[in-house]
mmCIF file of C-alpha atoms in Angstrom:
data_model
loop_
_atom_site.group_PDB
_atom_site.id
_atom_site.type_symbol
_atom_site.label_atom_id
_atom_site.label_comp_id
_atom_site.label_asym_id
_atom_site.label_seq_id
_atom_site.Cartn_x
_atom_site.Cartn_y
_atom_site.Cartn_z
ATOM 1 C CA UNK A 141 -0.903 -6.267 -32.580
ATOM 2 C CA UNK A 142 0.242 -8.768 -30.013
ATOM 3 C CA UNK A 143 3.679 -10.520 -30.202
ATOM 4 C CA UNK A 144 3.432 -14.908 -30.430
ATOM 5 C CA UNK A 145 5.512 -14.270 -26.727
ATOM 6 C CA UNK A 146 3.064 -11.569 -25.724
ATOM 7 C CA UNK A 147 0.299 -13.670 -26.473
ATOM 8 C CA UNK A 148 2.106 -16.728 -25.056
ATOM 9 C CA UNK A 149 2.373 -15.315 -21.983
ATOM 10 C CA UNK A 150 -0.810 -13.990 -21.487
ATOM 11 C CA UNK A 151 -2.356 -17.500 -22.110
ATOM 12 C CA UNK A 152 0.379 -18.669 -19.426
ATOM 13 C CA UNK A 153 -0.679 -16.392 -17.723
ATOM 14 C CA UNK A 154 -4.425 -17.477 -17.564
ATOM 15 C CA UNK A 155 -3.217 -20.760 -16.715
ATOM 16 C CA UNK A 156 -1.394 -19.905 -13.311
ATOM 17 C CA UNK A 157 -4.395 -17.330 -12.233
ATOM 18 C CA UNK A 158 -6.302 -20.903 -12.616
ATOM 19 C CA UNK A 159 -3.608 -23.134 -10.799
ATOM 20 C CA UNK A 160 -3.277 -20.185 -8.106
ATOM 21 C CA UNK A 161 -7.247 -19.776 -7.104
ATOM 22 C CA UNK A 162 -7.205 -23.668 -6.751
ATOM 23 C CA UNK A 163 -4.092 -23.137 -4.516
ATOM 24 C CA UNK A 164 -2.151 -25.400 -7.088
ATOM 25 C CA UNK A 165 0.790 -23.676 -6.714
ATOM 26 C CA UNK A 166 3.636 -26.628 -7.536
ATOM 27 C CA UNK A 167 1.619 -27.193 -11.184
ATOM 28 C CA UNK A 168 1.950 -23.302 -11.869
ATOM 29 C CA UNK A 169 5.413 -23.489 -10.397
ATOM 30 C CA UNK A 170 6.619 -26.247 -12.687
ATOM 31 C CA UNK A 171 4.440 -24.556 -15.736
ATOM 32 C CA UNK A 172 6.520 -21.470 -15.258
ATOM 33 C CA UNK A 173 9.770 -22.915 -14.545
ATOM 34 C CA UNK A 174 8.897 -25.067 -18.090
ATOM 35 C CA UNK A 175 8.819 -21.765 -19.889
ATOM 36 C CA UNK A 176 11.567 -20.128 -18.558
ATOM 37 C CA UNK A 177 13.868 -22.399 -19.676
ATOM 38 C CA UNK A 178 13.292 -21.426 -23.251
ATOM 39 C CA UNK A 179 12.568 -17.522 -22.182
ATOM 40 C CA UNK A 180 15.559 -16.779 -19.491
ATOM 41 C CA UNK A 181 15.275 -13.128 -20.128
ATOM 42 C CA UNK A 182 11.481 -12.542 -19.817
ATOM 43 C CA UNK A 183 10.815 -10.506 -17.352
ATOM 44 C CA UNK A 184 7.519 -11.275 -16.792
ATOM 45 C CA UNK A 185 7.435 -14.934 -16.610
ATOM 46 C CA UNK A 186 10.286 -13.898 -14.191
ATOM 47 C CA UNK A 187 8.091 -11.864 -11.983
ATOM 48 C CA UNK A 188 5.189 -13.983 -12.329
ATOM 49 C CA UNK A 189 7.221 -16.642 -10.846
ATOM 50 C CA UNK A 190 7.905 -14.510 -8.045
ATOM 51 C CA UNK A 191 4.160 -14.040 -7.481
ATOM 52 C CA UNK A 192 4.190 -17.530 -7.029
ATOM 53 C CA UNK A 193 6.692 -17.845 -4.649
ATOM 54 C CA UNK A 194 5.773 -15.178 -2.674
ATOM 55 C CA UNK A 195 1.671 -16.924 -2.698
ATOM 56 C CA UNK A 196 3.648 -19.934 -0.804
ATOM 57 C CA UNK A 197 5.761 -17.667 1.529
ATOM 58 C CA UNK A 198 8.914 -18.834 0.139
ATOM 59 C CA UNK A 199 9.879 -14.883 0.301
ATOM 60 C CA UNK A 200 13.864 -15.712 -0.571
ATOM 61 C CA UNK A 201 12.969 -17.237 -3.837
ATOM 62 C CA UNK A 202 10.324 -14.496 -4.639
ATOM 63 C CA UNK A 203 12.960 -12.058 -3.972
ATOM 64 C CA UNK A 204 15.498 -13.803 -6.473
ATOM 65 C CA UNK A 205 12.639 -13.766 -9.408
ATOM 66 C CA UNK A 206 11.517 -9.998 -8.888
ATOM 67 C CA UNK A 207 15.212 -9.232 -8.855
ATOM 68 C CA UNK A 208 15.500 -11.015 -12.169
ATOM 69 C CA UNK A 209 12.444 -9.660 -13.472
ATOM 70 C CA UNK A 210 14.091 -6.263 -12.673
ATOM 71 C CA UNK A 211 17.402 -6.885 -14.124
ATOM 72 C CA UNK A 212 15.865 -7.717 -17.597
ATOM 73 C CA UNK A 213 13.560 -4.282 -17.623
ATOM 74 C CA UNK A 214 14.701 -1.596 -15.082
ATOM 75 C CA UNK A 215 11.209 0.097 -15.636
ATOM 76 C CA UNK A 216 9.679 -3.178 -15.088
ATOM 77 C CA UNK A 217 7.161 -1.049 -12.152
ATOM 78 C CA UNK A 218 4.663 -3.967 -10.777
ATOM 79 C CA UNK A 219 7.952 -6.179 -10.444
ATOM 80 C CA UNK A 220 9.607 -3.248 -8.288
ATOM 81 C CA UNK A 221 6.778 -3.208 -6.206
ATOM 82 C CA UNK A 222 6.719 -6.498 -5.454
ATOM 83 C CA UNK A 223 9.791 -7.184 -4.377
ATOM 84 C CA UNK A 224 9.161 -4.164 -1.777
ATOM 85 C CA UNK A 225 6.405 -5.817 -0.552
ATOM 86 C CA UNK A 226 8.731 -9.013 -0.220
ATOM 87 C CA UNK A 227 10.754 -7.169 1.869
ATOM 88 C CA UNK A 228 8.884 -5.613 3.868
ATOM 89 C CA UNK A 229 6.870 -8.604 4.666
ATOM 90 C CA UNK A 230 10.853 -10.178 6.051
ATOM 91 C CA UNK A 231 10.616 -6.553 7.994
ATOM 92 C CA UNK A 232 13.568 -5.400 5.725
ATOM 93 C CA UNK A 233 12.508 -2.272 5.504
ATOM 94 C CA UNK A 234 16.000 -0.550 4.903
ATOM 95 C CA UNK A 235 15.796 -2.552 1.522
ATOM 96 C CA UNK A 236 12.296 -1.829 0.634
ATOM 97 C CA UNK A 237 13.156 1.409 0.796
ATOM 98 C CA UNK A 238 16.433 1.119 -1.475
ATOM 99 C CA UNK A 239 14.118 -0.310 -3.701
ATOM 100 C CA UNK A 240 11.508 2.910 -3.979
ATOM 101 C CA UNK A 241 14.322 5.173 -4.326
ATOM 102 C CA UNK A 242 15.371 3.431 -7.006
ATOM 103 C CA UNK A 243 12.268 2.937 -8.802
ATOM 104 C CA UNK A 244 12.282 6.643 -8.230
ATOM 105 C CA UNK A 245 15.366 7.376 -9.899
ATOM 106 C CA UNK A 246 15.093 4.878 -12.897
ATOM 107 C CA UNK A 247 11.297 5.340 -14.070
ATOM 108 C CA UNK A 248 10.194 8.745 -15.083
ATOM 109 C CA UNK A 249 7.072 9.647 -13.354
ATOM 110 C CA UNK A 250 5.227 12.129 -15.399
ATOM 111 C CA UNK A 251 1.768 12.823 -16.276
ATOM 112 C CA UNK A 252 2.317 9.414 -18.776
ATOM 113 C CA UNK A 253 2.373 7.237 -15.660
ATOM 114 C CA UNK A 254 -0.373 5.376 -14.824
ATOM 115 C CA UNK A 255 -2.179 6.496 -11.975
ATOM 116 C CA UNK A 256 -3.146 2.895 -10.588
ATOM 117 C CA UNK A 257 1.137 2.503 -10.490
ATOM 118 C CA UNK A 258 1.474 5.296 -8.640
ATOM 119 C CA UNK A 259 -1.193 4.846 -5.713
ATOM 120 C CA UNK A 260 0.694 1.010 -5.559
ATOM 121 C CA UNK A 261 4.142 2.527 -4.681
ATOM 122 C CA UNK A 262 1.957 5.133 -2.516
ATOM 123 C CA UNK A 263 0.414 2.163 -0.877
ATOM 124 C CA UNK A 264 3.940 0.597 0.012
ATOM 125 C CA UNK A 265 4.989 3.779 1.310
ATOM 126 C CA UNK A 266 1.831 3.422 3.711
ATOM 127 C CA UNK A 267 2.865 -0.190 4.679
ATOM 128 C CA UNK A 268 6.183 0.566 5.671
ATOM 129 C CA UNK A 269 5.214 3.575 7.657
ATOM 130 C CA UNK A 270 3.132 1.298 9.769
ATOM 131 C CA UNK A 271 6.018 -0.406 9.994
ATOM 132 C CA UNK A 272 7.882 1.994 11.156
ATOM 133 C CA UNK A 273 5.449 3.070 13.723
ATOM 134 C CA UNK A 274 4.855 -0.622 15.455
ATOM 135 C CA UNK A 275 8.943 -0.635 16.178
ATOM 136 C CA UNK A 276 8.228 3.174 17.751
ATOM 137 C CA UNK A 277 10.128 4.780 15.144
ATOM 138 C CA UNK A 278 7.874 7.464 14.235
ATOM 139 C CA UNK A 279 9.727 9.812 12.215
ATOM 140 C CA UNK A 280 10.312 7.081 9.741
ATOM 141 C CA UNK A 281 6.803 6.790 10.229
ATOM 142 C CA UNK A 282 6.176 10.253 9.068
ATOM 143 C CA UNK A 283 8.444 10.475 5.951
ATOM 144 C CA UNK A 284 6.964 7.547 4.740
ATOM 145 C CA UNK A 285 3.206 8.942 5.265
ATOM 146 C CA UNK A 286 4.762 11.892 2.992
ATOM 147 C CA UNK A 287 6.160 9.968 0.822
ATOM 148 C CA UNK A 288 3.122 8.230 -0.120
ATOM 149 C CA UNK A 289 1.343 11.497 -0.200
ATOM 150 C CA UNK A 290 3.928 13.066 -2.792
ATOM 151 C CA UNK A 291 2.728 10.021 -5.373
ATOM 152 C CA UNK A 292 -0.957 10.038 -4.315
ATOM 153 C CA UNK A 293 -2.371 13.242 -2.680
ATOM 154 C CA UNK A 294 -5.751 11.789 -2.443
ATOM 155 C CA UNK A 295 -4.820 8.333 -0.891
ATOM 156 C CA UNK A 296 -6.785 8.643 2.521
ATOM 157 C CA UNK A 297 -5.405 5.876 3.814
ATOM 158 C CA UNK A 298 -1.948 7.564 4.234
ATOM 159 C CA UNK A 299 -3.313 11.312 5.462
ATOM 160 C CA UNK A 300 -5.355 9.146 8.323
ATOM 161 C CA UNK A 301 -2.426 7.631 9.060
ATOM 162 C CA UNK A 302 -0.299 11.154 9.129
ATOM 163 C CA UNK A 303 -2.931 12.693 10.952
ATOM 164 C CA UNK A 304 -3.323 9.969 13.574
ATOM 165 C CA UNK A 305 0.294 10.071 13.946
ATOM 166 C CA UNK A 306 0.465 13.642 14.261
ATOM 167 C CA UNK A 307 -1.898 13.307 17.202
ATOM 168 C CA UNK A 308 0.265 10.833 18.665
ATOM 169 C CA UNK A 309 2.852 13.319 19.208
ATOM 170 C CA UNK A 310 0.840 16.038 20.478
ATOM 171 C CA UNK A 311 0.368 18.063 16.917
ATOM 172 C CA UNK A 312 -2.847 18.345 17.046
ATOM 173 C CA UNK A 313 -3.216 20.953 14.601
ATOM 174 C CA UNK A 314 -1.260 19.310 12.246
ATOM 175 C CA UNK A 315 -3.499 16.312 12.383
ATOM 176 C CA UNK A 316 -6.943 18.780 12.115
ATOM 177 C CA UNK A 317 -5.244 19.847 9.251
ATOM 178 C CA UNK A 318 -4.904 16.367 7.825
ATOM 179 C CA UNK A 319 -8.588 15.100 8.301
ATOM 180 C CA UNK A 320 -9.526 18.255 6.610
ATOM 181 C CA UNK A 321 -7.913 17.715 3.662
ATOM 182 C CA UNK A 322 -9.313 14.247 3.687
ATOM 183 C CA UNK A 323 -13.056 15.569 4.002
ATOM 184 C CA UNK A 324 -12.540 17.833 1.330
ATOM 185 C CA UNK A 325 -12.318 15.512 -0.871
ATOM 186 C CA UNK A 326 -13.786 12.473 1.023
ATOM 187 C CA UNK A 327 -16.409 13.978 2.897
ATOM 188 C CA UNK A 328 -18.069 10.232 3.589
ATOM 189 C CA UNK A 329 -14.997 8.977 4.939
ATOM 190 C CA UNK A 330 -15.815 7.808 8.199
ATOM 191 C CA UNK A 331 -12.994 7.288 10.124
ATOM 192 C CA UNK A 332 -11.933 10.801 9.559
ATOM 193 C CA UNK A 333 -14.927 12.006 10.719
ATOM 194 C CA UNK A 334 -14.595 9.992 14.118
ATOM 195 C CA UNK A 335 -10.528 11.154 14.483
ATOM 196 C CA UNK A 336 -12.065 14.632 13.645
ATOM 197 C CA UNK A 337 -14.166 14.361 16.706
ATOM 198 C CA UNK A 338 -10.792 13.144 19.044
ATOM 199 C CA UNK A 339 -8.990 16.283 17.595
ATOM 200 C CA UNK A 340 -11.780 18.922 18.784
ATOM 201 C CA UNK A 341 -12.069 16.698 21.825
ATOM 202 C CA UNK A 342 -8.453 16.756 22.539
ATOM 203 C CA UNK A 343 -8.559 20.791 21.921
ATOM 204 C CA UNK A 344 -10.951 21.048 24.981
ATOM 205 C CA UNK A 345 -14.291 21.444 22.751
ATOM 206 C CA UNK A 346 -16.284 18.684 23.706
ATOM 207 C CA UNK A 347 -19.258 19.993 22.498
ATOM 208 C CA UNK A 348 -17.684 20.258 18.878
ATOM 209 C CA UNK A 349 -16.804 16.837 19.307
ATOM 210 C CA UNK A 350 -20.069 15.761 20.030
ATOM 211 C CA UNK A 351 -21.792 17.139 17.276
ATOM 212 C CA UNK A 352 -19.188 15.922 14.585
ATOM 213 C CA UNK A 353 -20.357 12.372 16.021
ATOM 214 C CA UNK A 354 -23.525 12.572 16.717
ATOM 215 C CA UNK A 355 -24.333 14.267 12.922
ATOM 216 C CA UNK A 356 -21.908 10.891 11.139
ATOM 217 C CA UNK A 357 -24.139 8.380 13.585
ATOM 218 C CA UNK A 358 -27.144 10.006 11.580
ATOM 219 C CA UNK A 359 -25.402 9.862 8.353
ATOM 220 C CA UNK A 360 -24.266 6.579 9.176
ATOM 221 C CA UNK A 361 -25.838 4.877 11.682
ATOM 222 C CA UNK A 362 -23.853 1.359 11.186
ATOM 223 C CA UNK A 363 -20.629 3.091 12.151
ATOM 224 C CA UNK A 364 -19.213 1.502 15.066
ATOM 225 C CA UNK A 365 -16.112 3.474 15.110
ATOM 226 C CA UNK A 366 -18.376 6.871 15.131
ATOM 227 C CA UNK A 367 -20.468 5.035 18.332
ATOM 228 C CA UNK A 368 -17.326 3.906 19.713
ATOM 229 C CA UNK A 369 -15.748 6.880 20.169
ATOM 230 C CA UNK A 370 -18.931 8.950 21.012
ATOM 231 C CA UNK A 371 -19.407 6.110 24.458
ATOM 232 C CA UNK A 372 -15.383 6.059 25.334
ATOM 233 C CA UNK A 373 -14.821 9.950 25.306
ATOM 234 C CA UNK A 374 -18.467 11.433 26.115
ATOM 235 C CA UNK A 375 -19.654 8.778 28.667
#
């Protein structure tokens, strides 16, 4: 059975979801702050506050609530992630990363952890790494592409990245190897299909290459990545 604060919140809640699609933002800010004043150790109107924040770019406050948030429930997982997110959106990605290790080292992952929570810290991982690569510091890059992997083996987003990455640098096995394991379980994944092209291409078999795109532009003629590619390298 739900708690009166459990249900409180929830109908709070409700309320700032409202306030936040009309982009009323000081009315859920002052509806929160109202609460809080009577619950100082919630985390979640602490985090939810944060949300707020963060909606309106004020990134230092949203940092202070999530902290808060976190300090009231170690475990507290979505309110780790956001403040990760805050961080790396300032490009402090030294701290975002403090912050996963941690969240590492406090909550016990196990088969009892929600999958969806995983795949979110997996996804953070991803966002840094790109990071990482845009200030050319690539094997940053790479550990957070792992990373992301360890929580979520099947997050394509990440092994594209890897791969892609991998290719960068010349590995080009290493990155065939990547979009492989992405087909296998992903098999309409486009954009692994056209980097699967660039890696037989860059191997010297062009006419591998060509048939990997021309076969996806039948599959999926609305591709303009796969007809991209096909025009750039084969023209």
């Amino acid at each position: 059975m739900m708690s009166s604060l459990q249900n409180e919140f929830s109908i709070v809640k409700a309320k700032v979801d409202i306030y936040l699609g009309m982009g009323r933002y000081d009315v859920a800010e002052k509806l929160l702050k109202s609460f809080l004043e009577s619950h100082r150790a919630n985390a979640n109107f602490h985090n939810l506050l944060g949300v707020v924040y963060h909606r309106q770019s004020k990134f230092d406050e949203a940092i202070q609530e999530f902290q808060r948030a976190i300090s009231h429930d170690a475990n507290f997982i979505e309110a780790s992630l956001n403040l990760a997110a805050t961080f790396c959106d300032l490009s402090q990605y030294d701290e975002a990363q403090k912050v996963f290790e941690k969240l590492k080292t406090t909550c016990n992952f196990s088969n009892r952890t929600p999958v969806s929570f995983l795949e979110k810290i997996a996804i953070q991982h991803v966002t840094c790494g790109n990071m990482y690569e845009q200030c050319s510091m690539d094997g940053e890059a790479v550990n957070e592409y792992k990373q992301a992997l360890k929580l979520s083996p099947k997050l394509s987003s990440a092994r594209l990245a890897l791969s892609k990455l991998h290719l960068k640098q010349g590995k080009i096995e290493e990155a065939k190897r990547e979009l492989e394991e992405i087909l296998k379980y992903e098999p309409s994944f486009v954009d692994a299909r056209a980097w699967q092209g660039i890696v037989y291409y860059k191997q010297g078999d062009v006419a591998k290459a060509k048939e990997i795109w021309e076969l996806s532009e039948q599959e999926f003629p609305n591709s303009p990545s796969l007809s991209a590619f096909r025009e750039i390298y084969l023209q």
